[in-house]
Coordinates of C-alpha atoms in Angstrom, one line a residue:
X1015 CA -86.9 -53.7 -26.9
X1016 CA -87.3 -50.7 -24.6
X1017 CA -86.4 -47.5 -25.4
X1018 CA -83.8 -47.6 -22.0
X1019 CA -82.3 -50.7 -23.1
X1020 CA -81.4 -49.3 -26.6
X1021 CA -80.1 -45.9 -25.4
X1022 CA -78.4 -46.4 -22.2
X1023 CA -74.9 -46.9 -23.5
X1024 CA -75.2 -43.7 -25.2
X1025 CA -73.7 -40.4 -23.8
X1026 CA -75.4 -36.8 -24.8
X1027 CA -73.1 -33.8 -24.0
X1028 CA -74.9 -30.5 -22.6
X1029 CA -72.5 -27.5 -23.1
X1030 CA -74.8 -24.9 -21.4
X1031 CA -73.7 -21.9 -18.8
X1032 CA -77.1 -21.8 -17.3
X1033 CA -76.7 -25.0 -14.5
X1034 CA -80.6 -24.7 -13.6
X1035 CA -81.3 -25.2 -17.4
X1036 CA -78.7 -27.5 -17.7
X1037 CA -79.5 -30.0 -14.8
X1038 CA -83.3 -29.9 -16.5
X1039 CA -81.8 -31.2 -19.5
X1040 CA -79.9 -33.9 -17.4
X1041 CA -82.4 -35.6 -15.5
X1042 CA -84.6 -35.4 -18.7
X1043 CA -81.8 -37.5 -20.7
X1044 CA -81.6 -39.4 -17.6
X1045 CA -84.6 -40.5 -17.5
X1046 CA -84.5 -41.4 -20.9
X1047 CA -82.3 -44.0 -20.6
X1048 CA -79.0 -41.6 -22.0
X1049 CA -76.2 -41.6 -20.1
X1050 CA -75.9 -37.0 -19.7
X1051 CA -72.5 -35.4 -19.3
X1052 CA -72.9 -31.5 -18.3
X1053 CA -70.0 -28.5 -19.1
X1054 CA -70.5 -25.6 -18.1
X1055 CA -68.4 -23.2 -20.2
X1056 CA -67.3 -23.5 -23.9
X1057 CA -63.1 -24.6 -23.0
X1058 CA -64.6 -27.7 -20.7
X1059 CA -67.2 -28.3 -23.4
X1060 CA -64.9 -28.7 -26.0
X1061 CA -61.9 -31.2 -23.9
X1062 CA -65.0 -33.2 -22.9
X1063 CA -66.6 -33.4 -26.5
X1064 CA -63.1 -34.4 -27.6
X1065 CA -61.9 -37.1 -25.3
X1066 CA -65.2 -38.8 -24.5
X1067 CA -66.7 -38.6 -28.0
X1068 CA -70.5 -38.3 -26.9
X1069 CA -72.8 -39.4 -29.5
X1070 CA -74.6 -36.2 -29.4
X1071 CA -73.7 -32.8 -28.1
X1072 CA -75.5 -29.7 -27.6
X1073 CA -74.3 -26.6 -27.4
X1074 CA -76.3 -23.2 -25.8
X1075 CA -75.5 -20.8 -29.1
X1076 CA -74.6 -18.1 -25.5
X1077 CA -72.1 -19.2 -23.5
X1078 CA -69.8 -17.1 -21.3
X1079 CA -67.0 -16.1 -22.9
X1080 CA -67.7 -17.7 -26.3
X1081 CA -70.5 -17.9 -28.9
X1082 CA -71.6 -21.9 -29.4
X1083 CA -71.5 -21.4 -32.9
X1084 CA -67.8 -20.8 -32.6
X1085 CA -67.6 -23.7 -30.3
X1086 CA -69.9 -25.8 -33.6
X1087 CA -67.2 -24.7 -36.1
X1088 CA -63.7 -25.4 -33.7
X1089 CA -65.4 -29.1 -33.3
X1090 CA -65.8 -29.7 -37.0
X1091 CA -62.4 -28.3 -37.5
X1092 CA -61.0 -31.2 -35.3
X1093 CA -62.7 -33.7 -36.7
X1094 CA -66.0 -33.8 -34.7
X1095 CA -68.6 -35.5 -37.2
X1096 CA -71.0 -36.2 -34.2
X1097 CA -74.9 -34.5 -34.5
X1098 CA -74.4 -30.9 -32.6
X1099 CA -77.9 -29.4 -31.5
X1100 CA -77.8 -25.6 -30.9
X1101 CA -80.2 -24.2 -27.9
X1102 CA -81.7 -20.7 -29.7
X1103 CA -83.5 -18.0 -28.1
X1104 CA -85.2 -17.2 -31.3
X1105 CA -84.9 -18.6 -35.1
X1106 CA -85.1 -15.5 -37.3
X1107 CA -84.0 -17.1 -41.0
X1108 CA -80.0 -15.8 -40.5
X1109 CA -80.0 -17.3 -37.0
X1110 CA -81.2 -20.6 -39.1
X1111 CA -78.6 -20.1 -41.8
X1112 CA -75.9 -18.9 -39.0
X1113 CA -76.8 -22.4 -36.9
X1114 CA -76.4 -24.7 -40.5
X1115 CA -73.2 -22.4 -41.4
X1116 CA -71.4 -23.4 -38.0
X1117 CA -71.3 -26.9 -38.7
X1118 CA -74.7 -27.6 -36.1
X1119 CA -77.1 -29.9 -37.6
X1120 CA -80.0 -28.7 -35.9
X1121 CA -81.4 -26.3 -33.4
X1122 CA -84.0 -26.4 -30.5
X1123 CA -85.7 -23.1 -30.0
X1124 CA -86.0 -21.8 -26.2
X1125 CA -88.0 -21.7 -23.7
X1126 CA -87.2 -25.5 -23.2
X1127 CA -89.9 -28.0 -23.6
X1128 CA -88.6 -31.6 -22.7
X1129 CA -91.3 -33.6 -24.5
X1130 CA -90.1 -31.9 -27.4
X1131 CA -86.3 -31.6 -27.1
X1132 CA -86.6 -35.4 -26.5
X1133 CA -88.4 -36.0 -29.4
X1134 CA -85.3 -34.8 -31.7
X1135 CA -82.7 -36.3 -29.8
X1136 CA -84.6 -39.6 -30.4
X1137 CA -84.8 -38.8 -34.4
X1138 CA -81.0 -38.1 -34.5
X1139 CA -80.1 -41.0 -32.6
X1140 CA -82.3 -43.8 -34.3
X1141 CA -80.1 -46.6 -35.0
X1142 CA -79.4 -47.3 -38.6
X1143 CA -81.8 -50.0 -39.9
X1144 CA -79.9 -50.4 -43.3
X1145 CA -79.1 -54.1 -44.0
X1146 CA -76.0 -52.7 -46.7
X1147 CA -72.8 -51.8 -45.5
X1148 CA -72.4 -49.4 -48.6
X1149 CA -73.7 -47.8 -51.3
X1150 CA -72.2 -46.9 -54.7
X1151 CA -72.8 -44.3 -57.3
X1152 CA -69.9 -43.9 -59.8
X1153 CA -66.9 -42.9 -57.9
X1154 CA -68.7 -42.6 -54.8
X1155 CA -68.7 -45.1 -51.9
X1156 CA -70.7 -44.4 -48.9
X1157 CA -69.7 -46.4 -46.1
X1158 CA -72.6 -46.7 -43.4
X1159 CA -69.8 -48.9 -40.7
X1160 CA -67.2 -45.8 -40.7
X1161 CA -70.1 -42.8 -41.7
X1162 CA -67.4 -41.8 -44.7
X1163 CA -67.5 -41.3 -47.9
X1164 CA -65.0 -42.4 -50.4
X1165 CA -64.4 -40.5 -53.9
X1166 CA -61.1 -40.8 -56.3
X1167 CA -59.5 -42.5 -53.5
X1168 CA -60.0 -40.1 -51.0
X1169 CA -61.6 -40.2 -47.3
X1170 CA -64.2 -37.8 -47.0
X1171 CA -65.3 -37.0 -43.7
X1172 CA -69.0 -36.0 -43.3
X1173 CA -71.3 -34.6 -40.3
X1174 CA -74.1 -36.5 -39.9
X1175 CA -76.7 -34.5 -41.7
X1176 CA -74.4 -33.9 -44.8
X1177 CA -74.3 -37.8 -44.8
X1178 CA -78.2 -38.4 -44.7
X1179 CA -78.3 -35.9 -47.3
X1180 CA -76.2 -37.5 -49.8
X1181 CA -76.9 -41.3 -48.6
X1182 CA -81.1 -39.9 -49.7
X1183 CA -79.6 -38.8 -53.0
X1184 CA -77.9 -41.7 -54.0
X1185 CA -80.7 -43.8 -53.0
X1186 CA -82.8 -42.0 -55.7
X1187 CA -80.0 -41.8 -58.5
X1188 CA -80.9 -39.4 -61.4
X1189 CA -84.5 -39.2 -60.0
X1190 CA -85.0 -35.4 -59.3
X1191 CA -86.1 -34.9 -55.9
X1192 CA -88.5 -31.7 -54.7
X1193 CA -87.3 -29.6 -51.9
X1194 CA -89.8 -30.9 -49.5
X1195 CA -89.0 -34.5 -50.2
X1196 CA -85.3 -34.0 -49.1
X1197 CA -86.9 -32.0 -46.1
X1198 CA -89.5 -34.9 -45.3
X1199 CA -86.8 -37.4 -45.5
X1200 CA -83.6 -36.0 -44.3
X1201 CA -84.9 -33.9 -41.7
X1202 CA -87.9 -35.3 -40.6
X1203 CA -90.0 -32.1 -40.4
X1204 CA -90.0 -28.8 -41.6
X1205 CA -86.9 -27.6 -40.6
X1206 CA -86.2 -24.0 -41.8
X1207 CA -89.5 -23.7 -44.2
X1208 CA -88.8 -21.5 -46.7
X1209 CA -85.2 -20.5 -46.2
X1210 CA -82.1 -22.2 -47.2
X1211 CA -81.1 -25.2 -45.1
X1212 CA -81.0 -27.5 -48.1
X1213 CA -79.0 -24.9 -50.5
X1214 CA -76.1 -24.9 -47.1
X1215 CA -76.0 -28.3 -46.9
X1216 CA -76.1 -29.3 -50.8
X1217 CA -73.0 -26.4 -51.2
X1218 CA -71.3 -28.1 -48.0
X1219 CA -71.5 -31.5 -50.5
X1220 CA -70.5 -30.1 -53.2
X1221 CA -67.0 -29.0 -51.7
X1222 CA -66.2 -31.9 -49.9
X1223 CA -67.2 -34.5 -53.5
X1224 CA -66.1 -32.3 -56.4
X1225 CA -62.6 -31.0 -55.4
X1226 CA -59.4 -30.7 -57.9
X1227 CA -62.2 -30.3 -61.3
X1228 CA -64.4 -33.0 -60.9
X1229 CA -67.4 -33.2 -62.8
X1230 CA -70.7 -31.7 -60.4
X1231 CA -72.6 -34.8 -59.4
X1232 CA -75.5 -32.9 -57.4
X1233 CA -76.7 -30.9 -60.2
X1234 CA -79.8 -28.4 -59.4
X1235 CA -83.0 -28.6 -61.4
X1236 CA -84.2 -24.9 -61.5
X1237 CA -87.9 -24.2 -59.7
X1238 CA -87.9 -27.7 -58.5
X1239 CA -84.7 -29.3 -56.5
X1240 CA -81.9 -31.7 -57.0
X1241 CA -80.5 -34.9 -59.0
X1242 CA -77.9 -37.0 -58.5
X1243 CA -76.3 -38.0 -61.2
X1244 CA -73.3 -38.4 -63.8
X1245 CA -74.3 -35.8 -66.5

């Protein structure tokens, strides 16, 4: 199957004030096979990521009138649990932390390179191979149709890097996994290096899984990294 044929249903929002950069990062997705919707200020961005639910949006962290990691955090507080790619000028470690902390999954570091930024649109849009429509561990029930989590009864919405995370945990119950294995395998690549992307994201986890006193099921192994499991 081509690459055209298994990506041209799939819309890719660019939220970017710069049109010259943004009509780059069109024809690119064009001619990729994605089907590119362009905004050109953070208020548009935000009605168009809202009412045409693109698969994958990304935001300029800039924009006139608003910072996109503003933009990143009012999505996730509506409900928005599509991937959200930030554009950075640089990636000092709190720009990193500040991208993670907005509710972006990832960033793509200026000046823009399309062979690159192509490359990680591809890796967050790879179709899920799984032949399970859920897993279980204890009271949790990842559901891979809807993307949710259920725990105690309750609907737990995810992003979609919070739900790789945890779906990789529970794949490896009670084994303790290393830092660099959840990096390998969640991420793909080394995504921050040495600062804390895994520490935002395991914190995120823990809120959203263990509310109203119940028992920590992401427990940290000191000098090493993380387990799932019941005790």
């Amino acid at each position: 199957m081509s690459t055209l044929t298994v990506y041209q249903n799939l819309s890719i929002l660019i939220i970017e004030t710069d049109e010259i950069l943004a009509e780059y990062v069109s024809l690119d997705l064009k001619e990729s096979g994605y089907n590119p919707i362009v905004a050109h200020n953070s208020s548009v961005g935000f009605h168009r990521a809202m009412d045409l639910q693109p698969a994958l949006i990304v935001i300029d962290r800039v924009l006139a009138g608003e910072s996109g990691l503003s933009l990143c955090r009012n999505l996730r507080e509506m409900g928005n649990n599509k991937p959200l790619l930030l554009l950075m000028a640089r990636a000092q470690v709190e720009d990193r932390v500040a991208c993670l902390e907005s509710g972006a999954d990832d960033y793509f570091l200026k000046p823009y390179r399309s062979d690159n930024f192509l490359e990680l649109i591809r890796f967050y849009l790879q179709p899920n191979i799984s032949d399970k429509n859920q897993m279980i561990f204890g009271n949790l029930i990842l559901d891979f149709a809807s993307r949710r989590v259920f725990c105690h009864g309750r609907i737990i919405e995810l992003t979609m890097k919070e739900f790789e995370l945890l779906k990789f945990l529970m794949e490896h119950p009670r084994e303790v996994l290393s830092r660099e294995q959840i990096l390998e395998n969640v991420w793909g690549y080394n995504f921050l290096g040495e600062s804390n992307v895994i520490e935002v994201y395991i914190r995120y986890l823990r809120l959203k899984i263990e509310k109203e006193g119940e028992k920590r099921l992401i427990q940290t192994v000191r000098g090493i990294g993380y387990v799932l499991r019941e005790t």
